[in-house]
PDB file of C-alpha atoms in Angstrom:
ATOM      1  CA  MET S  16     167.362  77.658 130.962  1.00  0.00           C
ATOM      2  CA  VAL S  17     168.969  79.400 133.919  1.00  0.00           C
ATOM      3  CA  THR S  18     171.723  77.324 135.493  1.00  0.00           C
ATOM      4  CA  ALA S  19     171.978  76.866 139.233  1.00  0.00           C
ATOM      5  CA  LYS S  20     175.199  78.850 139.342  1.00  0.00           C
ATOM      6  CA  LYS S  21     173.731  81.801 137.465  1.00  0.00           C
ATOM      7  CA  MET S  22     170.665  81.679 139.663  1.00  0.00           C
ATOM      8  CA  LYS S  23     172.770  81.794 142.802  1.00  0.00           C
ATOM      9  CA  LYS S  24     174.771  84.721 141.495  1.00  0.00           C
ATOM     10  CA  TYR S  25     171.617  86.561 140.516  1.00  0.00           C
ATOM     11  CA  LEU S  26     169.994  85.995 143.873  1.00  0.00           C
ATOM     12  CA  GLU S  27     173.075  87.132 145.749  1.00  0.00           C
ATOM     13  CA  LEU S  28     173.162  90.371 143.841  1.00  0.00           C
ATOM     14  CA  ILE S  29     169.532  91.263 144.048  1.00  0.00           C
ATOM     15  CA  ASN S  30     168.970  90.050 147.591  1.00  0.00           C
ATOM     16  CA  PHE S  31     171.867  92.081 148.872  1.00  0.00           C
ATOM     17  CA  ARG S  32     170.514  95.171 147.219  1.00  0.00           C
ATOM     18  CA  LEU S  33     167.008  94.526 148.469  1.00  0.00           C
ATOM     19  CA  GLN S  34     168.233  94.201 152.023  1.00  0.00           C
ATOM     20  CA  LEU S  35     170.035  97.507 151.728  1.00  0.00           C
ATOM     21  CA  VAL S  36     166.900  99.160 150.400  1.00  0.00           C
ATOM     22  CA  MET S  37     164.938  97.777 153.334  1.00  0.00           C
ATOM     23  CA  LYS S  38     167.426  99.364 155.686  1.00  0.00           C
ATOM     24  CA  SER S  39     168.282 102.633 154.046  1.00  0.00           C
ATOM     25  CA  GLY S  40     165.713 103.354 151.401  1.00  0.00           C
ATOM     26  CA  LYS S  41     161.992 103.799 151.087  1.00  0.00           C
ATOM     27  CA  TYR S  42     159.782 101.087 149.720  1.00  0.00           C
ATOM     28  CA  VAL S  43     156.228  99.940 149.599  1.00  0.00           C
ATOM     29  CA  LEU S  44     155.077  96.348 149.960  1.00  0.00           C
ATOM     30  CA  GLY S  45     151.938  94.875 148.556  1.00  0.00           C
ATOM     31  CA  TYR S  46     149.799  95.171 145.474  1.00  0.00           C
ATOM     32  CA  LYS S  47     147.395  97.879 146.604  1.00  0.00           C
ATOM     33  CA  GLN S  48     150.078 100.220 147.863  1.00  0.00           C
ATOM     34  CA  THR S  49     152.295  99.598 144.838  1.00  0.00           C
ATOM     35  CA  LEU S  50     149.509 100.643 142.498  1.00  0.00           C
ATOM     36  CA  LYS S  51     148.875 103.747 144.579  1.00  0.00           C
ATOM     37  CA  ILE S  52     152.524 104.717 144.435  1.00  0.00           C
ATOM     38  CA  ILE S  53     152.747 104.082 140.705  1.00  0.00           C
ATOM     39  CA  ARG S  54     149.687 106.253 140.118  1.00  0.00           C
ATOM     40  CA  HIS S  55     151.304 109.097 142.015  1.00  0.00           C
ATOM     41  CA  GLY S  56     154.454 108.722 139.985  1.00  0.00           C
ATOM     42  CA  LYS S  57     156.632 108.034 143.021  1.00  0.00           C
ATOM     43  CA  ALA S  58     157.711 104.485 142.197  1.00  0.00           C
ATOM     44  CA  LYS S  59     161.239 104.086 140.868  1.00  0.00           C
ATOM     45  CA  LEU S  60     161.232 100.335 140.444  1.00  0.00           C
ATOM     46  CA  VAL S  61     158.529  97.712 140.734  1.00  0.00           C
ATOM     47  CA  ILE S  62     159.387  94.118 141.598  1.00  0.00           C
ATOM     48  CA  LEU S  63     157.027  91.238 140.890  1.00  0.00           C
ATOM     49  CA  THR S  64     157.520  87.607 141.859  1.00  0.00           C
ATOM     50  CA  ASN S  65     157.119  84.648 139.563  1.00  0.00           C
ATOM     51  CA  ASN S  66     153.991  83.401 141.306  1.00  0.00           C
ATOM     52  CA  CYS S  67     152.212  86.716 141.128  1.00  0.00           C
ATOM     53  CA  SER S  68     148.852  86.058 139.465  1.00  0.00           C
ATOM     54  CA  ALA S  69     148.866  86.791 135.749  1.00  0.00           C
ATOM     55  CA  LEU S  70     146.098  89.346 135.960  1.00  0.00           C
ATOM     56  CA  ARG S  71     147.788  91.250 138.750  1.00  0.00           C
ATOM     57  CA  LYS S  72     151.097  91.086 136.934  1.00  0.00           C
ATOM     58  CA  SER S  73     149.567  92.504 133.766  1.00  0.00           C
ATOM     59  CA  GLU S  74     147.770  95.263 135.587  1.00  0.00           C
ATOM     60  CA  THR S  75     150.894  96.333 137.471  1.00  0.00           C
ATOM     61  CA  GLU S  76     152.973  96.206 134.317  1.00  0.00           C
ATOM     62  CA  TYR S  77     150.447  98.292 132.434  1.00  0.00           C
ATOM     63  CA  HIS S  78     150.440 100.963 135.138  1.00  0.00           C
ATOM     64  CA  ALA S  79     154.244 100.912 135.182  1.00  0.00           C
ATOM     65  CA  VAL S  80     154.383 101.338 131.418  1.00  0.00           C
ATOM     66  CA  LEU S  81     152.099 104.364 131.681  1.00  0.00           C
ATOM     67  CA  ALA S  82     154.270 105.808 134.423  1.00  0.00           C
ATOM     68  CA  LYS S  83     157.490 104.880 132.588  1.00  0.00           C
ATOM     69  CA  THR S  84     158.664 102.955 135.641  1.00  0.00           C
ATOM     70  CA  GLY S  85     160.859  99.890 135.394  1.00  0.00           C
ATOM     71  CA  VAL S  86     159.459  96.492 136.295  1.00  0.00           C
ATOM     72  CA  HIS S  87     161.652  93.665 137.466  1.00  0.00           C
ATOM     73  CA  HIS S  88     160.451  90.066 137.525  1.00  0.00           C
ATOM     74  CA  TYR S  89     162.065  88.561 140.567  1.00  0.00           C
ATOM     75  CA  LYS S  90     163.191  84.973 139.950  1.00  0.00           C
ATOM     76  CA  GLY S  91     161.538  83.582 143.007  1.00  0.00           C
ATOM     77  CA  ASN S  92     158.161  83.303 144.592  1.00  0.00           C
ATOM     78  CA  ASN S  93     156.560  85.480 147.216  1.00  0.00           C
ATOM     79  CA  ILE S  94     158.028  83.516 150.099  1.00  0.00           C
ATOM     80  CA  GLU S  95     161.526  83.982 148.709  1.00  0.00           C
ATOM     81  CA  LEU S  96     160.998  87.666 148.119  1.00  0.00           C
ATOM     82  CA  SER S  97     159.752  88.150 151.651  1.00  0.00           C
ATOM     83  CA  THR S  98     162.844  86.338 152.968  1.00  0.00           C
ATOM     84  CA  ALA S  99     164.998  88.659 150.904  1.00  0.00           C
ATOM     85  CA  CYS S 100     163.169  91.612 152.430  1.00  0.00           C
ATOM     86  CA  ARG S 101     163.465  90.127 155.910  1.00  0.00           C
ATOM     87  CA  LYS S 102     159.720  90.157 156.424  1.00  0.00           C
ATOM     88  CA  HIS S 103     157.622  87.561 158.182  1.00  0.00           C
ATOM     89  CA  TYR S 104     154.805  87.746 155.659  1.00  0.00           C
ATOM     90  CA  ARG S 105     154.632  86.965 151.944  1.00  0.00           C
ATOM     91  CA  VAL S 106     155.154  89.721 149.408  1.00  0.00           C
ATOM     92  CA  CYS S 107     154.483  89.323 145.734  1.00  0.00           C
ATOM     93  CA  THR S 108     154.580  92.950 144.654  1.00  0.00           C
ATOM     94  CA  LEU S 109     156.885  95.595 145.936  1.00  0.00           C
ATOM     95  CA  SER S 110     157.852  99.025 144.834  1.00  0.00           C
ATOM     96  CA  ILE S 111     160.928 101.061 145.634  1.00  0.00           C
ATOM     97  CA  THR S 112     160.326 104.783 146.021  1.00  0.00           C
ATOM     98  CA  ASP S 113     163.740 105.826 147.271  1.00  0.00           C
ATOM     99  CA  PRO S 114     166.740 103.550 146.752  1.00  0.00           C
ATOM    100  CA  GLY S 115     168.741 105.000 149.651  1.00  0.00           C
ATOM    101  CA  ASP S 116     172.355 103.876 149.421  1.00  0.00           C
ATOM    102  CA  THR S 117     171.873 101.255 146.759  1.00  0.00           C
ATOM    103  CA  ASP S 118     172.206 101.360 143.029  1.00  0.00           C
ATOM    104  CA  ILE S 119     169.370  98.892 142.573  1.00  0.00           C
ATOM    105  CA  ILE S 120     167.525 101.021 140.080  1.00  0.00           C
ATOM    106  CA  ARG S 121     170.474 101.271 137.726  1.00  0.00           C
ATOM    107  CA  SER S 122     172.035  97.869 138.232  1.00  0.00           C
ATOM    108  CA  ILE S 123     169.062  95.526 138.115  1.00  0.00           C
ATOM    109  CA  PRO S 124     167.965  96.416 134.576  1.00  0.00           C
ATOM    110  CA  GLU S 125     171.622  96.088 133.472  1.00  0.00           C
ATOM    111  CA  GLN S 126     171.968  92.620 134.896  1.00  0.00           C
ATOM    112  CA  THR S 127     168.716  91.339 133.485  1.00  0.00           C
ATOM    113  CA  GLY S 128     169.695  92.844 130.169  1.00  0.00           C
ATOM    114  CA  GLU S 129     172.926  90.827 130.121  1.00  0.00           C
ATOM    115  CA  LYS S 130     171.129  87.540 130.591  1.00  0.00           C
TER     116      LYS S 130
ATOM    117  CA  MET D   4     158.437 108.133 137.695  1.00  0.00           C
ATOM    118  CA  GLY D   5     155.926 109.910 135.622  1.00  0.00           C
ATOM    119  CA  LYS D   6     152.489 111.023 136.663  1.00  0.00           C
ATOM    120  CA  PHE D   7     149.979 109.793 134.182  1.00  0.00           C
ATOM    121  CA  VAL D   8     146.729 110.480 135.972  1.00  0.00           C
ATOM    122  CA  LYS D   9     146.156 113.841 134.398  1.00  0.00           C
ATOM    123  CA  PRO D  10     143.301 115.822 132.936  1.00  0.00           C
ATOM    124  CA  GLY D  11     142.525 114.540 129.484  1.00  0.00           C
ATOM    125  CA  LYS D  12     143.418 110.923 130.249  1.00  0.00           C
ATOM    126  CA  VAL D  13     140.893 108.332 129.184  1.00  0.00           C
ATOM    127  CA  VAL D  14     140.029 105.920 131.949  1.00  0.00           C
ATOM    128  CA  LEU D  15     137.760 102.954 132.367  1.00  0.00           C
ATOM    129  CA  VAL D  16     135.353 102.976 135.225  1.00  0.00           C
ATOM    130  CA  LEU D  17     135.606  99.713 137.110  1.00  0.00           C
ATOM    131  CA  VAL D  18     132.994 100.004 139.780  1.00  0.00           C
ATOM    132  CA  GLY D  19     129.437 101.146 140.168  1.00  0.00           C
ATOM    133  CA  GLY D  20     126.675 101.749 137.699  1.00  0.00           C
ATOM    134  CA  TYR D  21     129.050 102.970 135.008  1.00  0.00           C
ATOM    135  CA  SER D  22     131.382  99.943 135.118  1.00  0.00           C
ATOM    136  CA  GLY D  23     133.031  99.307 131.822  1.00  0.00           C
ATOM    137  CA  HIS D  24     132.294 102.810 130.609  1.00  0.00           C
ATOM    138  CA  LYS D  25     134.978 105.099 129.320  1.00  0.00           C
ATOM    139  CA  ALA D  26     135.527 108.490 130.819  1.00  0.00           C
ATOM    140  CA  VAL D  27     137.853 111.431 130.529  1.00  0.00           C
ATOM    141  CA  ILE D  28     139.537 112.879 133.597  1.00  0.00           C
ATOM    142  CA  MET D  29     138.506 116.485 134.120  1.00  0.00           C
ATOM    143  CA  LYS D  30     140.321 117.114 137.344  1.00  0.00           C
ATOM    144  CA  ASN D  31     142.408 114.911 139.591  1.00  0.00           C
ATOM    145  CA  ILE D  32     143.123 115.414 143.257  1.00  0.00           C
ATOM    146  CA  ASP D  33     146.141 113.422 144.327  1.00  0.00           C
ATOM    147  CA  ASP D  34     146.430 114.191 147.992  1.00  0.00           C
ATOM    148  CA  ASP D  35     144.410 112.512 150.694  1.00  0.00           C
ATOM    149  CA  THR D  36     143.454 115.650 152.552  1.00  0.00           C
ATOM    150  CA  SER D  37     140.512 117.207 150.768  1.00  0.00           C
ATOM    151  CA  ASP D  38     137.013 115.834 150.873  1.00  0.00           C
ATOM    152  CA  PRO D  39     136.757 112.874 150.095  1.00  0.00           C
ATOM    153  CA  PRO D  40     139.907 111.845 151.977  1.00  0.00           C
ATOM    154  CA  TYR D  41     141.431 109.687 149.247  1.00  0.00           C
ATOM    155  CA  SER D  42     142.963 110.329 145.844  1.00  0.00           C
ATOM    156  CA  HIS D  43     140.103 110.921 143.485  1.00  0.00           C
ATOM    157  CA  ALA D  44     139.321 112.255 140.061  1.00  0.00           C
ATOM    158  CA  LEU D  45     136.399 114.092 138.591  1.00  0.00           C
ATOM    159  CA  VAL D  46     135.535 112.404 135.316  1.00  0.00           C
ATOM    160  CA  ALA D  47     133.167 113.102 132.478  1.00  0.00           C
ATOM    161  CA  GLY D  48     132.178 109.930 130.750  1.00  0.00           C
ATOM    162  CA  ILE D  49     129.873 108.346 128.259  1.00  0.00           C
ATOM    163  CA  ASP D  50     126.738 106.777 129.656  1.00  0.00           C
ATOM    164  CA  HIS D  51     125.088 105.733 126.442  1.00  0.00           C
ATOM    165  CA  TYR D  52     127.426 105.139 123.526  1.00  0.00           C
ATOM    166  CA  PRO D  53     126.456 106.275 120.029  1.00  0.00           C
ATOM    167  CA  CYS D  54     125.015 103.411 117.969  1.00  0.00           C
ATOM    168  CA  LYS D  55     126.603 101.953 114.892  1.00  0.00           C
ATOM    169  CA  VAL D  56     125.891 103.906 111.764  1.00  0.00           C
ATOM    170  CA  THR D  57     126.049 102.703 108.153  1.00  0.00           C
ATOM    171  CA  ALA D  58     126.046 104.519 104.860  1.00  0.00           C
ATOM    172  CA  SER D  59     122.652 103.144 103.881  1.00  0.00           C
ATOM    173  CA  MET D  60     120.866 104.894 106.745  1.00  0.00           C
ATOM    174  CA  SER D  61     118.916 108.088 106.274  1.00  0.00           C
ATOM    175  CA  LYS D  62     120.337 111.325 107.624  1.00  0.00           C
ATOM    176  CA  LYS D  63     117.590 111.501 110.212  1.00  0.00           C
ATOM    177  CA  ASN D  64     118.382 107.995 111.384  1.00  0.00           C
ATOM    178  CA  ILE D  65     122.086 108.703 111.523  1.00  0.00           C
ATOM    179  CA  ALA D  66     121.525 111.829 113.607  1.00  0.00           C
ATOM    180  CA  LYS D  67     119.360 109.845 116.000  1.00  0.00           C
ATOM    181  CA  ARG D  68     121.850 107.008 116.316  1.00  0.00           C
ATOM    182  CA  SER D  69     124.824 109.338 116.819  1.00  0.00           C
ATOM    183  CA  LYS D  70     123.447 110.708 120.048  1.00  0.00           C
ATOM    184  CA  ASN D  71     125.243 109.987 123.280  1.00  0.00           C
ATOM    185  CA  LYS D  72     124.456 110.436 126.934  1.00  0.00           C
ATOM    186  CA  SER D  73     127.100 111.562 129.336  1.00  0.00           C
ATOM    187  CA  PHE D  74     127.762 111.384 133.041  1.00  0.00           C
ATOM    188  CA  VAL D  75     129.879 113.383 135.435  1.00  0.00           C
ATOM    189  CA  LYS D  76     131.134 111.711 138.560  1.00  0.00           C
ATOM    190  CA  VAL D  77     133.876 111.677 141.154  1.00  0.00           C
ATOM    191  CA  TYR D  78     135.762 108.403 141.501  1.00  0.00           C
ATOM    192  CA  ASN D  79     138.429 106.987 143.786  1.00  0.00           C
ATOM    193  CA  TYR D  80     141.574 106.204 141.765  1.00  0.00           C
ATOM    194  CA  ASN D  81     141.218 102.573 142.814  1.00  0.00           C
ATOM    195  CA  HIS D  82     137.963 102.424 140.910  1.00  0.00           C
ATOM    196  CA  LEU D  83     139.421 103.682 137.672  1.00  0.00           C
ATOM    197  CA  MET D  84     141.683 101.908 135.216  1.00  0.00           C
ATOM    198  CA  PRO D  85     143.884 104.351 133.342  1.00  0.00           C
ATOM    199  CA  THR D  86     144.551 103.638 129.683  1.00  0.00           C
ATOM    200  CA  ARG D  87     147.230 104.760 127.307  1.00  0.00           C
ATOM    201  CA  TYR D  88     144.769 107.010 125.510  1.00  0.00           C
ATOM    202  CA  SER D  89     144.188 110.675 126.162  1.00  0.00           C
ATOM    203  CA  VAL D  90     141.960 113.210 124.472  1.00  0.00           C
ATOM    204  CA  ASP D  91     142.046 116.962 124.246  1.00  0.00           C
ATOM    205  CA  ILE D  92     138.318 117.574 124.232  1.00  0.00           C
ATOM    206  CA  PRO D  93     137.708 121.150 125.419  1.00  0.00           C
ATOM    207  CA  LEU D  94     135.361 120.352 128.294  1.00  0.00           C
ATOM    208  CA  ASP D  95     134.588 123.551 130.130  1.00  0.00           C
ATOM    209  CA  LYS D  96     136.000 123.374 133.650  1.00  0.00           C
ATOM    210  CA  THR D  97     133.841 126.188 134.951  1.00  0.00           C
ATOM    211  CA  VAL D  98     130.723 124.192 134.083  1.00  0.00           C
ATOM    212  CA  ILE D  99     131.952 120.710 134.973  1.00  0.00           C
ATOM    213  CA  ASN D 100     133.392 120.855 138.444  1.00  0.00           C
ATOM    214  CA  GLN D 101     132.743 119.594 141.913  1.00  0.00           C
ATOM    215  CA  ASP D 102     130.048 122.175 142.662  1.00  0.00           C
ATOM    216  CA  VAL D 103     127.877 120.070 140.387  1.00  0.00           C
ATOM    217  CA  PHE D 104     127.385 117.555 143.170  1.00  0.00           C
ATOM    218  CA  THR D 105     126.193 120.064 145.750  1.00  0.00           C
ATOM    219  CA  ASP D 106     124.035 122.337 143.636  1.00  0.00           C
ATOM    220  CA  THR D 107     121.226 120.534 141.801  1.00  0.00           C
ATOM    221  CA  ALA D 108     120.748 123.317 139.269  1.00  0.00           C
ATOM    222  CA  LEU D 109     124.292 122.957 137.940  1.00  0.00           C
ATOM    223  CA  LYS D 110     124.105 119.244 137.212  1.00  0.00           C
ATOM    224  CA  PRO D 111     122.009 119.292 134.031  1.00  0.00           C
ATOM    225  CA  LYS D 112     124.192 122.091 132.676  1.00  0.00           C
ATOM    226  CA  ALA D 113     127.308 120.023 133.224  1.00  0.00           C
ATOM    227  CA  HIS D 114     125.733 116.987 131.585  1.00  0.00           C
ATOM    228  CA  ARG D 115     124.626 119.029 128.616  1.00  0.00           C
ATOM    229  CA  GLU D 116     128.088 120.525 128.201  1.00  0.00           C
ATOM    230  CA  ALA D 117     129.753 117.111 128.331  1.00  0.00           C
ATOM    231  CA  LYS D 118     127.196 115.605 125.947  1.00  0.00           C
ATOM    232  CA  ALA D 119     127.606 118.423 123.450  1.00  0.00           C
ATOM    233  CA  GLU D 120     131.399 118.277 123.471  1.00  0.00           C
ATOM    234  CA  PHE D 121     131.464 114.496 123.172  1.00  0.00           C
ATOM    235  CA  GLU D 122     129.014 114.542 120.299  1.00  0.00           C
ATOM    236  CA  GLU D 123     131.036 117.162 118.480  1.00  0.00           C
ATOM    237  CA  ARG D 124     134.209 115.124 118.836  1.00  0.00           C
ATOM    238  CA  TYR D 125     132.425 111.936 117.775  1.00  0.00           C
ATOM    239  CA  LYS D 126     131.214 113.619 114.587  1.00  0.00           C
ATOM    240  CA  THR D 127     134.761 114.575 113.568  1.00  0.00           C
ATOM    241  CA  GLY D 128     135.709 110.904 113.675  1.00  0.00           C
ATOM    242  CA  LYS D 129     138.703 111.409 115.946  1.00  0.00           C
ATOM    243  CA  ASN D 130     139.364 109.479 119.173  1.00  0.00           C
ATOM    244  CA  LYS D 131     137.257 106.569 117.930  1.00  0.00           C
ATOM    245  CA  TRP D 132     138.285 104.359 120.826  1.00  0.00           C
ATOM    246  CA  LEU D 133     136.588 106.626 123.322  1.00  0.00           C
ATOM    247  CA  PHE D 134     133.220 106.226 121.622  1.00  0.00           C
ATOM    248  CA  GLN D 135     133.335 102.474 121.244  1.00  0.00           C
ATOM    249  CA  MET D 136     131.681 100.338 123.819  1.00  0.00           C
ATOM    250  CA  PHE D 137     134.197  98.315 125.718  1.00  0.00           C
ATOM    251  CA  GLN D 138     134.001  94.725 124.592  1.00  0.00           C
ATOM    252  CA  LEU D 139     135.810  91.511 123.985  1.00  0.00           C
ATOM    253  CA  LEU D 140     134.728  88.737 121.689  1.00  0.00           C
ATOM    254  CA  ILE D 141     135.734  85.339 123.013  1.00  0.00           C
ATOM    255  CA  SER D 142     134.784  82.416 120.819  1.00  0.00           C
ATOM    256  CA  GLY D 143     131.698  84.180 119.616  1.00  0.00           C
ATOM    257  CA  LYS D 144     130.440  85.134 123.075  1.00  0.00           C
ATOM    258  CA  TRP D 145     130.386  88.681 124.423  1.00  0.00           C
ATOM    259  CA  SER D 146     132.124  88.931 127.750  1.00  0.00           C
ATOM    260  CA  ASP D 147     130.206  90.489 130.579  1.00  0.00           C
ATOM    261  CA  THR D 148     131.460  93.496 132.466  1.00  0.00           C
ATOM    262  CA  GLN D 149     132.923  91.400 135.263  1.00  0.00           C
ATOM    263  CA  HIS D 150     135.867  90.668 133.062  1.00  0.00           C
ATOM    264  CA  HIS D 151     136.274  94.141 131.772  1.00  0.00           C
ATOM    265  CA  TRP D 152     139.622  94.806 133.213  1.00  0.00           C
ATOM    266  CA  LEU D 153     140.865  91.571 131.846  1.00  0.00           C
ATOM    267  CA  THR D 154     139.664  92.779 128.520  1.00  0.00           C
ATOM    268  CA  ILE D 155     141.740  95.907 128.680  1.00  0.00           C
ATOM    269  CA  GLN D 156     144.856  93.908 128.349  1.00  0.00           C
ATOM    270  CA  LEU D 157     143.451  91.935 125.507  1.00  0.00           C
ATOM    271  CA  ALA D 158     142.071  94.894 123.620  1.00  0.00           C
ATOM    272  CA  ASP D 159     145.325  96.747 124.015  1.00  0.00           C
ATOM    273  CA  SER D 160     147.581  94.815 121.713  1.00  0.00           C
ATOM    274  CA  ASP D 161     150.663  96.775 122.791  1.00  0.00           C
ATOM    275  CA  LEU D 162     151.038  94.613 125.854  1.00  0.00           C
ATOM    276  CA  LEU D 163     150.519  91.224 124.315  1.00  0.00           C
ATOM    277  CA  ASP D 164     153.386  89.198 123.029  1.00  0.00           C
ATOM    278  CA  SER D 165     151.745  85.961 122.200  1.00  0.00           C
ATOM    279  CA  GLY D 166     148.638  83.881 122.317  1.00  0.00           C
ATOM    280  CA  GLN D 167     150.143  81.965 125.225  1.00  0.00           C
ATOM    281  CA  GLN D 168     150.108  85.044 127.382  1.00  0.00           C
ATOM    282  CA  LEU D 169     146.523  85.586 126.359  1.00  0.00           C
ATOM    283  CA  SER D 170     145.390  82.187 127.457  1.00  0.00           C
ATOM    284  CA  ASN D 171     147.299  82.576 130.711  1.00  0.00           C
ATOM    285  CA  LEU D 172     145.390  85.754 131.343  1.00  0.00           C
ATOM    286  CA  CYS D 173     142.093  84.117 130.542  1.00  0.00           C
ATOM    287  CA  SER D 174     142.559  81.091 132.728  1.00  0.00           C
ATOM    288  CA  ALA D 175     143.413  83.424 135.564  1.00  0.00           C
ATOM    289  CA  VAL D 176     139.821  84.593 135.428  1.00  0.00           C
ATOM    290  CA  LYS D 177     137.456  82.128 136.995  1.00  0.00           C
ATOM    291  CA  GLY D 178     135.443  79.977 134.671  1.00  0.00           C
ATOM    292  CA  LEU D 179     137.107  81.122 131.500  1.00  0.00           C
ATOM    293  CA  GLU D 180     138.947  78.327 129.756  1.00  0.00           C
ATOM    294  CA  VAL D 181     140.015  79.580 126.395  1.00  0.00           C
ATOM    295  CA  GLU D 182     142.390  78.256 123.842  1.00  0.00           C
ATOM    296  CA  ALA D 183     144.631  80.866 122.364  1.00  0.00           C
ATOM    297  CA  SER D 184     143.701  79.978 118.834  1.00  0.00           C
ATOM    298  CA  SER D 185     140.024  80.505 119.358  1.00  0.00           C
ATOM    299  CA  LEU D 186     140.346  84.026 120.699  1.00  0.00           C
ATOM    300  CA  VAL D 187     139.248  86.897 118.571  1.00  0.00           C
ATOM    301  CA  LEU D 188     140.497  90.268 119.646  1.00  0.00           C
ATOM    302  CA  SER D 189     138.579  93.431 119.149  1.00  0.00           C
ATOM    303  CA  VAL D 190     141.600  95.633 118.756  1.00  0.00           C
ATOM    304  CA  PRO D 191     141.070  99.367 118.675  1.00  0.00           C
ATOM    305  CA  PRO D 192     141.817 100.921 115.316  1.00  0.00           C
TER     306      PRO D 192
END
């Protein structure tokens, strides 16, 4: 059971990094494009929300496993993820192709591992 | 981070007349520039799977039931589902290539080559998964091909942690209410 304090800390960390990626890095939003990028081997990290449909989640995870790409399950729904990305539309699958200035690819798996 | 759509990869065809059929990638074109203008792959697949064979059958019967029929087709990546399996069947690239679709004389040759190579590999007993019809047994009923890419996850036990995940997957598909305990998986050997 994730406490409110831990949740807040987690969100601060990941949201900050996501915003940096939106500014300085390269990313792809949306299920179709994410799958395309994974297939081409360009995805470095895939982020899925908690209300992503189970079938879509499984399919994306399977592709990511084949491509040896990390998958992160964002602890929020698509509205929250879109807010974190500063977009005015909902996003339930996103993929980072170039992290830019952030260390999101190294730090996010570490943090989720600690939990 | 790794490219996995490569020659030799086994894929499932999701769309068209060969939906649910397994195929092997012969050649993949990743860029969106050549004709057709999207990422596509030339695949050689199995149209008609070899039938089940038992020890009590006569040699003639076994030979008849071990026959397969192949197809060669170009598919958009979106219409293929890659699997974790790959095969190293020596399909001749000079015979099976994209010229097959422009020149009508080359097509039967390509089909014959694919059929012969598949049959040879089937007889050795290797790569059994490739020669098994894609299926899922849910509470005694065969699933139809609409749910085939749901069935990939279920037939691939690597990805499944628990029965709960299974039933989540199933209820995500319309009209399929399954209890985890009543599911029977056809897991590849």
